[in-house]
Short mmCIF file of C-alpha atoms in Angstrom, two decimals:
data_model
loop_
_atom_site.label_atom_id
_atom_site.label_comp_id
_atom_site.label_asym_id
_atom_site.label_seq_id
_atom_site.Cartn_x
_atom_site.Cartn_y
_atom_site.Cartn_z
CA UNK A 128 -27.39 -13.73 -6.14
CA UNK A 129 -26.42 -12.64 -9.69
CA UNK A 130 -22.93 -10.90 -10.24
CA UNK A 131 -24.50 -8.59 -12.85
CA UNK A 132 -27.43 -7.22 -10.16
CA UNK A 133 -26.53 -5.91 -6.73
CA UNK A 134 -29.90 -5.39 -5.68
CA UNK A 135 -30.68 -8.78 -4.48
CA UNK A 136 -29.91 -9.43 -0.62
CA UNK A 137 -30.36 -11.48 1.94
CA UNK A 138 -33.67 -12.92 2.46
CA UNK A 139 -34.49 -10.53 -0.82
CA UNK A 140 -35.44 -7.70 1.23
CA UNK A 141 -36.92 -4.81 -0.02
CA UNK A 142 -35.32 -1.16 0.84
CA UNK A 143 -37.23 1.37 2.70
CA UNK A 144 -38.78 3.77 0.84
CA UNK A 145 -40.67 7.20 1.82
CA UNK A 146 -38.84 7.27 5.36
CA UNK A 147 -39.26 10.97 6.34
CA UNK A 148 -36.26 11.26 8.59
CA UNK A 149 -34.34 9.49 5.85
CA UNK A 150 -32.95 6.74 7.67
CA UNK A 151 -31.76 3.97 5.14
CA UNK A 152 -32.59 0.39 6.12
CA UNK A 153 -33.02 -1.85 3.16
CA UNK A 154 -29.91 -3.75 1.79
CA UNK A 155 -30.39 -1.95 -1.77
CA UNK A 156 -29.97 1.30 -0.55
CA UNK A 157 -27.16 0.35 1.58
CA UNK A 158 -25.41 -0.88 -1.28
CA UNK A 159 -25.89 2.63 -3.19
CA UNK A 160 -24.47 4.15 0.14
CA UNK A 161 -21.35 2.28 -0.05
CA UNK A 162 -21.01 2.35 -3.83
CA UNK A 163 -21.17 6.34 -3.80
CA UNK A 164 -18.81 6.54 -0.77
CA UNK A 165 -16.07 4.53 -2.56
CA UNK A 166 -16.42 6.43 -5.65
CA UNK A 167 -16.33 9.87 -3.88
CA UNK A 168 -13.47 9.05 -1.54
CA UNK A 169 -10.23 10.48 -2.86
CA UNK A 170 -8.37 7.70 -1.21
CA UNK A 171 -9.33 3.85 -0.08
CA UNK A 172 -11.73 3.50 2.91
CA UNK A 173 -11.63 0.95 5.68
CA UNK A 174 -14.27 -1.20 6.75
CA UNK A 175 -14.66 1.12 9.81
CA UNK A 176 -15.06 4.19 7.69
CA UNK A 177 -17.71 2.99 5.39
CA UNK A 178 -19.73 1.48 8.77
CA UNK A 179 -19.69 4.55 10.35
CA UNK A 180 -22.06 5.83 7.24
CA UNK A 181 -24.18 2.84 7.37
CA UNK A 182 -27.16 1.87 9.65
CA UNK A 183 -26.96 -0.41 12.44
CA UNK A 184 -27.11 -4.03 11.69
CA UNK A 185 -26.04 -3.37 8.26
CA UNK A 186 -23.97 -6.23 6.88
CA UNK A 187 -21.08 -4.68 5.41
CA UNK A 188 -19.02 -7.88 4.68
CA UNK A 189 -22.03 -9.00 2.44
CA UNK A 190 -22.28 -5.43 0.80
CA UNK A 191 -18.74 -5.10 -0.21
CA UNK A 192 -18.82 -8.58 -1.46
CA UNK A 193 -21.77 -7.68 -3.52
CA UNK A 194 -20.55 -4.63 -4.92
CA UNK A 195 -17.46 -6.40 -5.64
CA UNK A 196 -19.01 -9.27 -7.64
CA UNK A 197 -20.98 -6.61 -9.51
CA UNK A 198 -17.93 -4.96 -10.78
CA UNK A 199 -15.58 -8.02 -11.67
CA UNK A 200 -16.60 -7.84 -15.00
CA UNK A 201 -16.63 -3.83 -15.56
CA UNK A 202 -14.27 -1.18 -16.45
CA UNK A 203 -13.67 -0.53 -12.91
CA UNK A 204 -13.17 -2.84 -9.96
CA UNK A 205 -13.81 -2.76 -6.40
CA UNK A 206 -10.49 -3.88 -4.84
CA UNK A 207 -8.68 -4.37 -1.33
CA UNK A 208 -5.63 -2.91 -0.85
CA UNK A 209 -3.62 -2.00 2.21
CA UNK A 210 -6.13 -3.63 4.29
CA UNK A 211 -8.90 -1.01 2.63
CA UNK A 212 -11.33 -0.76 -0.09
CA UNK A 213 -11.20 1.28 -3.38
CA UNK A 214 -12.50 1.17 -7.04
CA UNK A 215 -9.54 0.83 -9.77
CA UNK A 216 -9.50 0.46 -13.65
CA UNK A 217 -9.81 -2.92 -14.42
CA UNK A 218 -6.34 -4.32 -15.10
CA UNK A 219 -7.28 -5.53 -18.74
CA UNK A 220 -7.99 -2.06 -19.67
CA UNK A 221 -5.02 -0.39 -17.76
CA UNK A 222 -3.21 -0.09 -21.24
CA UNK A 223 -5.66 2.44 -22.07
CA UNK A 224 -4.88 4.85 -19.50
CA UNK A 225 -0.79 4.27 -19.92
CA UNK A 226 -0.53 7.93 -20.70
CA UNK A 227 -2.11 9.66 -18.14
CA UNK A 228 -0.82 7.37 -15.76
CA UNK A 229 2.90 7.55 -16.04
CA UNK A 230 4.77 9.32 -13.10
CA UNK A 231 6.70 12.28 -14.14
CA UNK A 232 9.76 11.23 -12.39
CA UNK A 233 10.97 7.97 -13.23
CA UNK A 234 12.61 6.29 -10.31
CA UNK A 235 16.56 5.54 -10.53
CA UNK A 236 17.81 1.63 -10.32
CA UNK A 237 19.39 3.10 -7.20
CA UNK A 238 15.88 4.48 -5.58
CA UNK A 239 13.78 0.97 -6.64
CA UNK A 240 16.96 -1.14 -5.01
CA UNK A 241 16.68 1.05 -1.92
CA UNK A 242 12.82 0.96 -1.82
CA UNK A 243 12.88 -2.94 -1.88
CA UNK A 244 15.81 -3.20 0.58
CA UNK A 245 13.08 -1.01 3.12
CA UNK A 246 9.99 -3.05 2.21
CA UNK A 247 11.87 -6.64 2.77
CA UNK A 248 14.08 -5.50 5.90
CA UNK A 249 12.23 -2.95 7.58
CA UNK A 250 12.74 -1.34 10.19
CA UNK A 251 16.23 -0.45 8.73
CA UNK A 252 18.44 2.30 8.85
CA UNK A 253 20.46 4.03 5.88
CA UNK A 254 23.68 2.14 7.11
CA UNK A 255 22.05 -1.24 6.78
CA UNK A 256 20.56 -0.54 3.55
CA UNK A 257 24.21 0.22 1.80
CA UNK A 258 25.38 -3.11 3.82
CA UNK A 259 22.78 -4.97 1.82
CA UNK A 260 23.01 -3.21 -1.62
CA UNK A 261 27.12 -2.61 -1.12
CA UNK A 262 27.54 1.13 -2.23
CA UNK A 263 26.75 3.97 -0.60
CA UNK A 264 22.94 5.73 -0.69
CA UNK A 265 23.41 9.01 -2.41
CA UNK A 266 21.77 12.28 -0.93
CA UNK A 267 18.92 12.59 -2.72
CA UNK A 268 17.48 8.92 -3.02
CA UNK A 269 15.91 8.40 0.67
CA UNK A 270 14.55 12.17 0.05
CA UNK A 271 12.64 11.20 -3.37
CA UNK A 272 11.39 8.25 -1.39
CA UNK A 273 9.99 10.20 1.49
CA UNK A 274 8.40 12.54 -0.77
CA UNK A 275 6.79 10.03 -2.93
CA UNK A 276 5.00 9.23 0.07
CA UNK A 277 6.17 5.44 -0.13
CA UNK A 278 8.81 5.51 3.06
CA UNK A 279 8.19 7.10 6.47
CA UNK A 280 10.43 7.96 9.46
CA UNK A 281 9.49 4.68 11.63
CA UNK A 282 12.05 5.96 14.90
CA UNK A 283 15.83 5.91 15.83
CA UNK A 284 17.76 2.97 16.26
CA UNK A 285 18.87 2.28 19.54
CA UNK A 286 22.64 2.42 19.07
CA UNK A 287 25.65 4.70 18.61
CA UNK A 288 24.46 8.22 16.51
CA UNK A 289 20.79 6.98 16.93
CA UNK A 290 20.17 6.85 12.61
CA UNK A 291 16.78 7.02 11.94
CA UNK A 292 14.64 3.81 10.88
CA UNK A 293 12.79 3.59 7.62
CA UNK A 294 9.60 1.80 6.95
CA UNK A 295 7.24 1.75 3.85
CA UNK A 296 3.62 3.42 4.15
CA UNK A 297 -0.18 2.92 3.44
CA UNK A 298 0.86 4.65 0.15
CA UNK A 299 3.04 2.24 -0.89
CA UNK A 300 0.69 -0.61 -0.46
CA UNK A 301 -1.91 1.21 -2.36
CA UNK A 302 0.56 2.21 -5.37
CA UNK A 303 1.70 -1.48 -5.81
CA UNK A 304 -1.55 -3.00 -5.38
CA UNK A 305 -0.93 -4.93 -2.36
CA UNK A 306 -3.58 -5.93 0.51
CA UNK A 307 -0.68 -6.47 3.10
CA UNK A 308 3.05 -5.84 3.14
CA UNK A 309 3.07 -10.33 3.48
CA UNK A 310 1.85 -10.21 0.04
CA UNK A 311 5.27 -9.10 -1.44
CA UNK A 312 6.86 -11.40 -4.04
CA UNK A 313 8.70 -14.52 -2.13
CA UNK A 314 11.72 -16.10 -3.50
CA UNK A 315 10.34 -18.24 -5.72
CA UNK A 316 8.53 -15.72 -7.33
CA UNK A 317 11.01 -13.36 -7.65
CA UNK A 318 13.32 -16.10 -9.63
CA UNK A 319 10.54 -16.74 -11.96
CA UNK A 320 10.32 -13.11 -12.68
CA UNK A 321 13.95 -13.41 -13.87
CA UNK A 322 14.87 -10.52 -10.53
CA UNK A 323 16.92 -12.86 -8.80
CA UNK A 324 20.25 -14.83 -10.41
CA UNK A 325 19.32 -18.17 -10.17
CA UNK A 326 22.62 -19.65 -8.91
CA UNK A 327 22.10 -17.93 -5.48
CA UNK A 328 24.74 -18.97 -2.56
CA UNK A 329 23.33 -22.14 -0.46
CA UNK A 330 20.93 -21.06 2.05
CA UNK A 331 20.05 -17.52 0.56
CA UNK A 332 16.56 -16.67 1.76
CA UNK A 333 14.10 -13.40 1.29
CA UNK A 334 13.20 -12.06 4.72
CA UNK A 335 9.48 -12.36 5.96
CA UNK A 336 8.64 -8.47 5.73
CA UNK A 337 6.58 -6.77 8.06
CA UNK A 338 4.90 -3.44 8.67
CA UNK A 339 4.31 -3.18 12.02
CA UNK A 340 3.99 0.18 13.10
CA UNK A 341 5.19 -0.54 16.91
CA UNK A 342 8.77 0.64 17.67
CA UNK A 343 10.97 -2.52 18.11
CA UNK A 344 12.75 -3.25 20.96
CA UNK A 345 16.15 -1.66 19.59
CA UNK A 346 14.00 1.18 18.40
CA UNK A 347 13.04 4.66 20.36
CA UNK A 348 10.59 7.46 18.92
CA UNK A 349 12.59 9.94 16.77
CA UNK A 350 12.67 13.52 18.72
CA UNK A 351 15.32 15.18 16.44
CA UNK A 352 13.02 16.30 13.35
CA UNK A 353 15.19 13.95 11.02
CA UNK A 354 17.77 16.55 10.97
CA UNK A 355 20.33 14.04 9.78
CA UNK A 356 18.58 13.67 6.32
CA UNK A 357 20.46 15.87 4.15
CA UNK A 358 23.14 12.80 4.25
CA UNK A 359 26.47 13.27 2.35
CA UNK A 360 26.17 16.09 -0.07
CA UNK A 361 29.04 15.34 -2.42
CA UNK A 362 27.54 12.37 -3.67
CA UNK A 363 25.20 12.71 -6.68
CA UNK A 364 21.44 11.51 -6.59
CA UNK A 365 22.13 8.28 -8.24
CA UNK A 366 24.73 6.68 -6.13
CA UNK A 367 27.92 6.53 -4.88
CA UNK A 368 31.07 4.61 -5.85
CA UNK A 369 31.63 1.69 -3.66
#
């Protein structure tokens, strides 16, 4: 099978043409269907969503691998993010679209730190975020991250005050090009990137992240509509003093 031609399939089957009912049976037409669905979709598609539009018995895994190989050297690549499939601009050409993809609102350092803490420590409450950061979380920080769609309210901690717990979303994985939350960089990766001080305390560990949507034993469903998110109105939107 050549990566430059997605039209050869298992056993070199030919597509079924002239079917009066329009039922597509051959791998060539199945490739075209998958390609069209992915191009037309406004968001990544799961394998279940793709399989629903294919004839019974279609080898979806082969179809996706074939398309992925075909597009590997083109201006757009077929990639898997968050367990779903989508077309993305080839990484080596992304600089050409820089002006078109710059976010209108830049995240503050406080927001980026908060996002990272939630990603690695989820499910986590605001007080637990503040404990890790060493400073209070400003009023607008969590609201902004919820607005971007990268964070979500998971539930409430079974503790006095029943504080809400936060976790990351599918949109977080898609934006940062992660197939799963476990693909977040580990300790060695963060050191190599200069994001962690090389003189870390003995025994320092990066948590093993998990975005399992199932509520944990110390969580319960949120039944108050997140009414406690208008937090600390006296603080500005960057961060409060220690």
